[in-house]
């Protein structure tokens, strides 16, 4: 009978008994230790059936080089990744067990936790982490840019305009992310670059560019209609009546205190 044979078995016979199909609970009654049964290849389910505690089983893998069971064995024993985490299983243990990234995230590990273990932003995003969670988890704009995320998406996730600029996003990408002309000017972009990026005249004006600078790129009518410069402002900026007419009427130029002689010379009728 099995129990008679096992009563006198020697530890050196363990492999023989395992091969003979003796269950873990009988092996335990015969004096086998948990470590021996794990080494012999018994599953989590069979060890639980032998009344070993889950915590005991887990503790065998706390060391970085310790033994781990594959996810399917834990699942067959009715234990999810989240439950194992609640039992104080370390991320290293679960990672070595083979749990997928999306499962680790669903179990409550954060992108910051997983980043510390070498997972990159692209992998975590594919596993379900939001861009905002990645940013909160310590991934900077430069890393996220390399991972393929655009400036607009990153700004929407809470990253600042300066960080995006320093990460290497260009002026058009920053504009797509709704970075203002004032911000772009503070980053060192010149007027020619901002004009080339199709920034509205009114916004360039709000950014502090003067009519005398803008006239190099825009006609008077555009300064009036799009930049909302008045005839008075253009006169103060040094614009002559000949430049202001016919974008402004003779009456508007008179109201701006251009002289009759200036108006005549400009061809006002």
PDB file of C-alpha atoms in Angstrom:
ATOM      1  CA  UNK A   1       0.000   0.000   0.000  1.00  0.00           C
ATOM      2  CA  UNK A   2       1.243   3.531  -0.723  1.00  0.00           C
ATOM      3  CA  UNK A   3       1.179   4.695   2.880  1.00  0.00           C
ATOM      4  CA  UNK A   4       3.151   1.612   4.034  1.00  0.00           C
ATOM      5  CA  UNK A   5       5.805   2.171   1.370  1.00  0.00           C
ATOM      6  CA  UNK A   6       6.042   5.906   2.072  1.00  0.00           C
ATOM      7  CA  UNK A   7       6.354   5.442   5.809  1.00  0.00           C
ATOM      8  CA  UNK A   8       9.877   4.172   5.290  1.00  0.00           C
ATOM      9  CA  UNK A   9      10.918   6.214   2.259  1.00  0.00           C
ATOM     10  CA  UNK A  10      14.210   8.044   2.175  1.00  0.00           C
ATOM     11  CA  UNK A  11      14.502  11.603   0.745  1.00  0.00           C
ATOM     12  CA  UNK A  12      16.733  10.214  -1.996  1.00  0.00           C
ATOM     13  CA  UNK A  13      13.687   8.292  -3.258  1.00  0.00           C
ATOM     14  CA  UNK A  14      11.627  11.465  -3.786  1.00  0.00           C
ATOM     15  CA  UNK A  15      11.944  11.508  -7.560  1.00  0.00           C
ATOM     16  CA  UNK A  16      10.954   7.870  -7.706  1.00  0.00           C
ATOM     17  CA  UNK A  17       7.808   8.512  -5.677  1.00  0.00           C
ATOM     18  CA  UNK A  18       6.887  11.555  -7.736  1.00  0.00           C
ATOM     19  CA  UNK A  19       7.302   9.550 -10.908  1.00  0.00           C
ATOM     20  CA  UNK A  20       5.068   6.884  -9.386  1.00  0.00           C
ATOM     21  CA  UNK A  21       2.318   9.485  -9.084  1.00  0.00           C
ATOM     22  CA  UNK A  22       2.147   9.993  -5.348  1.00  0.00           C
ATOM     23  CA  UNK A  23       0.187  13.191  -4.588  1.00  0.00           C
ATOM     24  CA  UNK A  24       1.713  16.077  -2.672  1.00  0.00           C
ATOM     25  CA  UNK A  25      -0.466  15.613   0.393  1.00  0.00           C
ATOM     26  CA  UNK A  26       0.834  12.058   0.885  1.00  0.00           C
ATOM     27  CA  UNK A  27       4.391  13.215   0.322  1.00  0.00           C
ATOM     28  CA  UNK A  28       3.890  15.880   2.961  1.00  0.00           C
ATOM     29  CA  UNK A  29       2.523  13.321   5.446  1.00  0.00           C
ATOM     30  CA  UNK A  30       5.665  11.307   4.803  1.00  0.00           C
ATOM     31  CA  UNK A  31       7.786  14.279   5.826  1.00  0.00           C
ATOM     32  CA  UNK A  32       8.597  16.031   2.546  1.00  0.00           C
ATOM     33  CA  UNK A  33       9.290  19.742   2.885  1.00  0.00           C
ATOM     34  CA  UNK A  34       7.665  22.362   0.686  1.00  0.00           C
ATOM     35  CA  UNK A  35      10.984  23.195  -0.970  1.00  0.00           C
ATOM     36  CA  UNK A  36      11.472  19.532  -1.870  1.00  0.00           C
ATOM     37  CA  UNK A  37       8.005  19.232  -3.382  1.00  0.00           C
ATOM     38  CA  UNK A  38       8.456  22.423  -5.406  1.00  0.00           C
ATOM     39  CA  UNK A  39      11.790  21.173  -6.693  1.00  0.00           C
ATOM     40  CA  UNK A  40      10.122  17.881  -7.544  1.00  0.00           C
ATOM     41  CA  UNK A  41       7.688  19.699  -9.840  1.00  0.00           C
ATOM     42  CA  UNK A  42       4.411  19.684  -7.936  1.00  0.00           C
ATOM     43  CA  UNK A  43       1.947  22.357  -9.073  1.00  0.00           C
ATOM     44  CA  UNK A  44       0.535  25.195  -7.014  1.00  0.00           C
ATOM     45  CA  UNK A  45      -2.840  23.468  -6.954  1.00  0.00           C
ATOM     46  CA  UNK A  46      -1.367  20.232  -5.612  1.00  0.00           C
ATOM     47  CA  UNK A  47       0.594  22.106  -2.944  1.00  0.00           C
ATOM     48  CA  UNK A  48      -2.517  24.012  -1.866  1.00  0.00           C
ATOM     49  CA  UNK A  49      -4.367  20.685  -1.721  1.00  0.00           C
ATOM     50  CA  UNK A  50      -1.582  19.450   0.545  1.00  0.00           C
ATOM     51  CA  UNK A  51      -2.507  22.311   2.913  1.00  0.00           C
ATOM     52  CA  UNK A  52       0.537  24.445   2.286  1.00  0.00           C
ATOM     53  CA  UNK A  53      -0.376  28.100   2.639  1.00  0.00           C
ATOM     54  CA  UNK A  54      -0.228  30.386  -0.355  1.00  0.00           C
ATOM     55  CA  UNK A  55       2.042  32.714   1.593  1.00  0.00           C
ATOM     56  CA  UNK A  56       4.447  29.844   2.205  1.00  0.00           C
ATOM     57  CA  UNK A  57       4.513  29.011  -1.487  1.00  0.00           C
ATOM     58  CA  UNK A  58       5.019  32.623  -2.480  1.00  0.00           C
ATOM     59  CA  UNK A  59       7.855  33.142  -0.021  1.00  0.00           C
ATOM     60  CA  UNK A  60       9.943  30.641  -1.926  1.00  0.00           C
ATOM     61  CA  UNK A  61      10.181  33.175  -4.734  1.00  0.00           C
ATOM     62  CA  UNK A  62      10.919  36.365  -2.810  1.00  0.00           C
ATOM     63  CA  UNK A  63      14.606  36.103  -3.562  1.00  0.00           C
ATOM     64  CA  UNK A  64      15.502  37.540  -6.975  1.00  0.00           C
ATOM     65  CA  UNK A  65      16.778  34.121  -8.034  1.00  0.00           C
ATOM     66  CA  UNK A  66      14.014  32.182  -6.292  1.00  0.00           C
ATOM     67  CA  UNK A  67      11.645  29.717  -7.904  1.00  0.00           C
ATOM     68  CA  UNK A  68       8.406  30.957  -9.454  1.00  0.00           C
ATOM     69  CA  UNK A  69       5.348  29.278 -10.889  1.00  0.00           C
ATOM     70  CA  UNK A  70       3.897  30.240 -14.276  1.00  0.00           C
ATOM     71  CA  UNK A  71       0.662  32.298 -14.313  1.00  0.00           C
ATOM     72  CA  UNK A  72      -1.519  29.403 -15.439  1.00  0.00           C
ATOM     73  CA  UNK A  73      -0.636  27.434 -12.304  1.00  0.00           C
ATOM     74  CA  UNK A  74      -1.679  30.284 -10.035  1.00  0.00           C
ATOM     75  CA  UNK A  75      -4.884  30.677 -12.025  1.00  0.00           C
ATOM     76  CA  UNK A  76      -5.722  26.982 -11.724  1.00  0.00           C
ATOM     77  CA  UNK A  77      -5.278  27.373  -7.980  1.00  0.00           C
ATOM     78  CA  UNK A  78      -7.793  30.234  -8.064  1.00  0.00           C
ATOM     79  CA  UNK A  79      -5.298  33.032  -7.507  1.00  0.00           C
ATOM     80  CA  UNK A  80      -5.145  36.099  -9.734  1.00  0.00           C
ATOM     81  CA  UNK A  81      -2.192  38.427 -10.151  1.00  0.00           C
ATOM     82  CA  UNK A  82      -4.033  41.053  -8.094  1.00  0.00           C
ATOM     83  CA  UNK A  83      -4.564  38.578  -5.257  1.00  0.00           C
ATOM     84  CA  UNK A  84      -0.903  37.644  -5.309  1.00  0.00           C
ATOM     85  CA  UNK A  85       0.017  41.330  -5.136  1.00  0.00           C
ATOM     86  CA  UNK A  86      -2.299  41.715  -2.145  1.00  0.00           C
ATOM     87  CA  UNK A  87      -0.405  38.799  -0.571  1.00  0.00           C
ATOM     88  CA  UNK A  88       2.708  40.993  -0.863  1.00  0.00           C
ATOM     89  CA  UNK A  89       4.131  39.277  -3.917  1.00  0.00           C
ATOM     90  CA  UNK A  90       6.785  41.560  -5.315  1.00  0.00           C
ATOM     91  CA  UNK A  91       6.701  42.874  -8.865  1.00  0.00           C
ATOM     92  CA  UNK A  92       9.987  41.081  -9.506  1.00  0.00           C
ATOM     93  CA  UNK A  93       8.421  37.779  -8.453  1.00  0.00           C
ATOM     94  CA  UNK A  94       5.359  38.217 -10.629  1.00  0.00           C
ATOM     95  CA  UNK A  95       7.433  39.452 -13.540  1.00  0.00           C
ATOM     96  CA  UNK A  96       9.674  36.406 -13.297  1.00  0.00           C
ATOM     97  CA  UNK A  97       6.573  34.211 -13.086  1.00  0.00           C
ATOM     98  CA  UNK A  98       5.655  35.393 -16.557  1.00  0.00           C
ATOM     99  CA  UNK A  99       2.625  37.599 -15.954  1.00  0.00           C
ATOM    100  CA  UNK A 100       2.008  39.872 -18.944  1.00  0.00           C
ATOM    101  CA  UNK A 101       2.408  43.630 -18.668  1.00  0.00           C
ATOM    102  CA  UNK A 102      -1.316  44.294 -19.068  1.00  0.00           C
ATOM    103  CA  UNK A 103      -2.030  41.849 -16.237  1.00  0.00           C
ATOM    104  CA  UNK A 104       0.516  43.559 -13.988  1.00  0.00           C
ATOM    105  CA  UNK A 105      -1.093  46.929 -14.715  1.00  0.00           C
ATOM    106  CA  UNK A 106      -4.562  45.544 -14.045  1.00  0.00           C
ATOM    107  CA  UNK A 107      -3.282  44.113 -10.753  1.00  0.00           C
ATOM    108  CA  UNK A 108      -2.473  47.626  -9.558  1.00  0.00           C
ATOM    109  CA  UNK A 109       1.172  48.106 -10.440  1.00  0.00           C
ATOM    110  CA  UNK A 110       1.781  51.591 -11.824  1.00  0.00           C
ATOM    111  CA  UNK A 111       3.694  52.688 -14.921  1.00  0.00           C
ATOM    112  CA  UNK A 112       6.285  54.091 -12.511  1.00  0.00           C
ATOM    113  CA  UNK A 113       6.690  50.634 -10.929  1.00  0.00           C
ATOM    114  CA  UNK A 114       7.066  48.983 -14.317  1.00  0.00           C
ATOM    115  CA  UNK A 115       9.368  51.683 -15.676  1.00  0.00           C
ATOM    116  CA  UNK A 116      11.738  50.906 -12.801  1.00  0.00           C
ATOM    117  CA  UNK A 117      11.799  47.303 -14.047  1.00  0.00           C
ATOM    118  CA  UNK A 118      12.846  48.323 -17.540  1.00  0.00           C
ATOM    119  CA  UNK A 119       9.538  48.510 -19.392  1.00  0.00           C
ATOM    120  CA  UNK A 120       9.433  51.280 -21.991  1.00  0.00           C
ATOM    121  CA  UNK A 121       6.607  53.719 -22.709  1.00  0.00           C
ATOM    122  CA  UNK A 122       5.558  52.047 -25.944  1.00  0.00           C
ATOM    123  CA  UNK A 123       5.122  48.670 -24.252  1.00  0.00           C
ATOM    124  CA  UNK A 124       3.140  50.129 -21.361  1.00  0.00           C
ATOM    125  CA  UNK A 125       0.898  52.167 -23.663  1.00  0.00           C
ATOM    126  CA  UNK A 126       0.172  49.068 -25.760  1.00  0.00           C
ATOM    127  CA  UNK A 127      -0.722  47.272 -22.527  1.00  0.00           C
ATOM    128  CA  UNK A 128      -3.333  49.881 -21.641  1.00  0.00           C
ATOM    129  CA  UNK A 129      -1.529  52.633 -19.723  1.00  0.00           C
ATOM    130  CA  UNK A 130      -2.748  56.122 -20.634  1.00  0.00           C
ATOM    131  CA  UNK A 131      -0.351  58.808 -21.819  1.00  0.00           C
ATOM    132  CA  UNK A 132      -1.188  60.821 -18.683  1.00  0.00           C
ATOM    133  CA  UNK A 133      -0.300  57.815 -16.512  1.00  0.00           C
ATOM    134  CA  UNK A 134       2.987  57.413 -18.366  1.00  0.00           C
ATOM    135  CA  UNK A 135       3.835  61.074 -17.785  1.00  0.00           C
ATOM    136  CA  UNK A 136       2.894  60.780 -14.113  1.00  0.00           C
ATOM    137  CA  UNK A 137       4.965  57.605 -13.980  1.00  0.00           C
ATOM    138  CA  UNK A 138       8.180  59.443 -14.747  1.00  0.00           C
ATOM    139  CA  UNK A 139       8.391  59.243 -18.519  1.00  0.00           C
ATOM    140  CA  UNK A 140       9.598  62.604 -19.796  1.00  0.00           C
ATOM    141  CA  UNK A 141       8.611  64.330 -23.021  1.00  0.00           C
ATOM    142  CA  UNK A 142      11.812  63.223 -24.758  1.00  0.00           C
ATOM    143  CA  UNK A 143      11.172  59.537 -23.966  1.00  0.00           C
ATOM    144  CA  UNK A 144       7.542  59.812 -25.016  1.00  0.00           C
ATOM    145  CA  UNK A 145       8.514  61.574 -28.241  1.00  0.00           C
ATOM    146  CA  UNK A 146      10.914  58.733 -29.089  1.00  0.00           C
ATOM    147  CA  UNK A 147       8.056  56.308 -28.374  1.00  0.00           C
ATOM    148  CA  UNK A 148       6.039  58.017 -31.110  1.00  0.00           C
ATOM    149  CA  UNK A 149       3.693  60.279 -29.167  1.00  0.00           C
ATOM    150  CA  UNK A 150       2.903  63.676 -30.695  1.00  0.00           C
ATOM    151  CA  UNK A 151       3.114  67.062 -29.022  1.00  0.00           C
ATOM    152  CA  UNK A 152      -0.656  67.560 -29.051  1.00  0.00           C
ATOM    153  CA  UNK A 153      -1.281  64.273 -27.268  1.00  0.00           C
ATOM    154  CA  UNK A 154       1.454  64.942 -24.718  1.00  0.00           C
ATOM    155  CA  UNK A 155       0.254  68.445 -23.929  1.00  0.00           C
ATOM    156  CA  UNK A 156      -3.244  67.070 -23.470  1.00  0.00           C
ATOM    157  CA  UNK A 157      -1.759  64.601 -20.990  1.00  0.00           C
ATOM    158  CA  UNK A 158      -0.401  67.449 -18.883  1.00  0.00           C
ATOM    159  CA  UNK A 159       3.134  68.030 -20.143  1.00  0.00           C
ATOM    160  CA  UNK A 160       4.195  71.662 -20.335  1.00  0.00           C
ATOM    161  CA  UNK A 161       5.041  73.640 -23.463  1.00  0.00           C
ATOM    162  CA  UNK A 162       8.636  74.193 -22.370  1.00  0.00           C
ATOM    163  CA  UNK A 163       9.187  70.469 -21.790  1.00  0.00           C
ATOM    164  CA  UNK A 164       7.822  69.731 -25.255  1.00  0.00           C
ATOM    165  CA  UNK A 165      10.095  72.360 -26.776  1.00  0.00           C
ATOM    166  CA  UNK A 166      13.121  70.976 -24.949  1.00  0.00           C
ATOM    167  CA  UNK A 167      12.207  67.476 -26.129  1.00  0.00           C
ATOM    168  CA  UNK A 168      12.745  68.621 -29.699  1.00  0.00           C
ATOM    169  CA  UNK A 169       9.266  69.233 -31.041  1.00  0.00           C
ATOM    170  CA  UNK A 170       9.269  71.851 -33.807  1.00  0.00           C
ATOM    171  CA  UNK A 171       7.244  75.027 -34.045  1.00  0.00           C
ATOM    172  CA  UNK A 172       4.478  73.510 -36.180  1.00  0.00           C
ATOM    173  CA  UNK A 173       4.121  70.540 -33.840  1.00  0.00           C
ATOM    174  CA  UNK A 174       3.944  72.910 -30.885  1.00  0.00           C
ATOM    175  CA  UNK A 175       1.304  74.960 -32.671  1.00  0.00           C
ATOM    176  CA  UNK A 176      -0.743  71.792 -33.192  1.00  0.00           C
ATOM    177  CA  UNK A 177      -0.498  71.385 -29.432  1.00  0.00           C
ATOM    178  CA  UNK A 178      -1.963  74.915 -29.052  1.00  0.00           C
ATOM    179  CA  UNK A 179       1.210  76.525 -27.739  1.00  0.00           C
ATOM    180  CA  UNK A 180       0.770  80.292 -27.981  1.00  0.00           C
ATOM    181  CA  UNK A 181       2.887  82.645 -30.059  1.00  0.00           C
ATOM    182  CA  UNK A 182       3.990  84.348 -26.830  1.00  0.00           C
ATOM    183  CA  UNK A 183       5.342  81.049 -25.512  1.00  0.00           C
ATOM    184  CA  UNK A 184       7.051  80.271 -28.785  1.00  0.00           C
ATOM    185  CA  UNK A 185       8.670  83.696 -28.820  1.00  0.00           C
ATOM    186  CA  UNK A 186       9.938  83.121 -25.283  1.00  0.00           C
ATOM    187  CA  UNK A 187      11.557  79.891 -26.519  1.00  0.00           C
ATOM    188  CA  UNK A 188      13.603  81.916 -28.989  1.00  0.00           C
ATOM    189  CA  UNK A 189      11.662  81.537 -32.218  1.00  0.00           C
ATOM    190  CA  UNK A 190      11.997  84.624 -34.410  1.00  0.00           C
ATOM    191  CA  UNK A 191       9.220  86.379 -36.285  1.00  0.00           C
ATOM    192  CA  UNK A 192      10.123  84.852 -39.644  1.00  0.00           C
ATOM    193  CA  UNK A 193       9.743  81.343 -38.206  1.00  0.00           C
ATOM    194  CA  UNK A 194       6.420  82.171 -36.577  1.00  0.00           C
ATOM    195  CA  UNK A 195       5.093  83.747 -39.763  1.00  0.00           C
ATOM    196  CA  UNK A 196       6.142  80.648 -41.678  1.00  0.00           C
ATOM    197  CA  UNK A 197       4.152  78.587 -39.174  1.00  0.00           C
ATOM    198  CA  UNK A 198       0.997  80.459 -40.259  1.00  0.00           C
ATOM    199  CA  UNK A 199       0.340  82.049 -36.884  1.00  0.00           C
ATOM    200  CA  UNK A 200      -2.406  84.689 -37.152  1.00  0.00           C
ATOM    201  CA  UNK A 201      -1.285  88.331 -37.181  1.00  0.00           C
ATOM    202  CA  UNK A 202      -3.461  89.148 -34.165  1.00  0.00           C
ATOM    203  CA  UNK A 203      -1.676  86.496 -32.110  1.00  0.00           C
ATOM    204  CA  UNK A 204       1.717  87.742 -33.247  1.00  0.00           C
ATOM    205  CA  UNK A 205       0.671  91.205 -32.163  1.00  0.00           C
ATOM    206  CA  UNK A 206      -0.417  89.840 -28.770  1.00  0.00           C
ATOM    207  CA  UNK A 207       3.015  88.210 -28.518  1.00  0.00           C
ATOM    208  CA  UNK A 208       4.564  91.689 -28.637  1.00  0.00           C
ATOM    209  CA  UNK A 209       5.591  92.060 -32.263  1.00  0.00           C
ATOM    210  CA  UNK A 210       5.205  95.619 -33.510  1.00  0.00           C
ATOM    211  CA  UNK A 211       3.639  96.886 -36.722  1.00  0.00           C
ATOM    212  CA  UNK A 212       7.079  97.993 -37.904  1.00  0.00           C
ATOM    213  CA  UNK A 213       8.249  94.359 -37.660  1.00  0.00           C
ATOM    214  CA  UNK A 214       5.090  92.846 -39.117  1.00  0.00           C
ATOM    215  CA  UNK A 215       4.996  95.152 -42.180  1.00  0.00           C
ATOM    216  CA  UNK A 216       7.955  93.214 -43.564  1.00  0.00           C
ATOM    217  CA  UNK A 217       5.719  90.175 -43.971  1.00  0.00           C
ATOM    218  CA  UNK A 218       2.195  91.530 -44.344  1.00  0.00           C
ATOM    219  CA  UNK A 219       0.477  94.243 -46.403  1.00  0.00           C
ATOM    220  CA  UNK A 220      -1.242  97.145 -44.668  1.00  0.00           C
ATOM    221  CA  UNK A 221      -4.689  95.733 -45.331  1.00  0.00           C
ATOM    222  CA  UNK A 222      -3.747  92.504 -43.519  1.00  0.00           C
ATOM    223  CA  UNK A 223      -2.411  94.499 -40.574  1.00  0.00           C
ATOM    224  CA  UNK A 224      -5.699  96.384 -40.449  1.00  0.00           C
ATOM    225  CA  UNK A 225      -8.120  93.505 -40.954  1.00  0.00           C
ATOM    226  CA  UNK A 226      -6.284  90.586 -39.358  1.00  0.00           C
ATOM    227  CA  UNK A 227      -4.052  92.384 -36.896  1.00  0.00           C
ATOM    228  CA  UNK A 228      -6.682  94.993 -35.990  1.00  0.00           C
ATOM    229  CA  UNK A 229      -4.207  97.851 -36.125  1.00  0.00           C
ATOM    230  CA  UNK A 230      -5.848 101.243 -36.396  1.00  0.00           C
ATOM    231  CA  UNK A 231      -4.734 104.078 -38.683  1.00  0.00           C
ATOM    232  CA  UNK A 232      -3.617 105.984 -35.589  1.00  0.00           C
ATOM    233  CA  UNK A 233      -1.399 103.107 -34.440  1.00  0.00           C
ATOM    234  CA  UNK A 234       0.178 102.697 -37.851  1.00  0.00           C
ATOM    235  CA  UNK A 235       0.844 106.453 -38.100  1.00  0.00           C
ATOM    236  CA  UNK A 236       2.539 106.351 -34.687  1.00  0.00           C
ATOM    237  CA  UNK A 237       4.604 103.413 -35.937  1.00  0.00           C
ATOM    238  CA  UNK A 238       5.869 105.526 -38.817  1.00  0.00           C
ATOM    239  CA  UNK A 239       3.566 104.405 -41.598  1.00  0.00           C
ATOM    240  CA  UNK A 240       2.930 107.141 -44.140  1.00  0.00           C
ATOM    241  CA  UNK A 241      -0.409 107.974 -45.687  1.00  0.00           C
ATOM    242  CA  UNK A 242       0.791 106.473 -48.946  1.00  0.00           C
ATOM    243  CA  UNK A 243       1.268 103.131 -47.166  1.00  0.00           C
ATOM    244  CA  UNK A 244      -2.006 103.292 -45.268  1.00  0.00           C
ATOM    245  CA  UNK A 245      -4.126 104.218 -48.278  1.00  0.00           C
ATOM    246  CA  UNK A 246      -6.283 102.594 -49.658  1.00  0.00           C
ATOM    247  CA  UNK A 247      -6.476 100.055 -46.811  1.00  0.00           C
ATOM    248  CA  UNK A 248      -7.860 102.944 -44.788  1.00  0.00           C
ATOM    249  CA  UNK A 249     -10.275 105.505 -46.214  1.00  0.00           C
ATOM    250  CA  UNK A 250      -9.487 109.204 -46.508  1.00  0.00           C
ATOM    251  CA  UNK A 251     -11.825 109.874 -43.597  1.00  0.00           C
ATOM    252  CA  UNK A 252     -10.035 107.330 -41.392  1.00  0.00           C
ATOM    253  CA  UNK A 253      -6.663 108.814 -42.301  1.00  0.00           C
ATOM    254  CA  UNK A 254      -7.904 112.319 -41.552  1.00  0.00           C
ATOM    255  CA  UNK A 255      -9.125 111.064 -38.180  1.00  0.00           C
ATOM    256  CA  UNK A 256      -5.631 109.674 -37.615  1.00  0.00           C
ATOM    257  CA  UNK A 257      -4.324 113.243 -38.123  1.00  0.00           C
ATOM    258  CA  UNK A 258      -2.643 112.820 -41.473  1.00  0.00           C
ATOM    259  CA  UNK A 259      -2.406 116.235 -43.143  1.00  0.00           C
ATOM    260  CA  UNK A 260      -4.255 117.213 -46.309  1.00  0.00           C
ATOM    261  CA  UNK A 261      -0.925 117.448 -48.092  1.00  0.00           C
ATOM    262  CA  UNK A 262      -0.047 113.882 -47.040  1.00  0.00           C
ATOM    263  CA  UNK A 263      -3.425 112.645 -48.194  1.00  0.00           C
ATOM    264  CA  UNK A 264      -3.081 114.363 -51.548  1.00  0.00           C
ATOM    265  CA  UNK A 265       0.401 112.935 -52.017  1.00  0.00           C
ATOM    266  CA  UNK A 266      -0.993 109.467 -51.239  1.00  0.00           C
ATOM    267  CA  UNK A 267      -3.640 109.907 -53.942  1.00  0.00           C
ATOM    268  CA  UNK A 268      -6.618 110.173 -51.600  1.00  0.00           C
ATOM    269  CA  UNK A 269      -9.702 111.610 -53.262  1.00  0.00           C
TER     270      UNK A 269
END
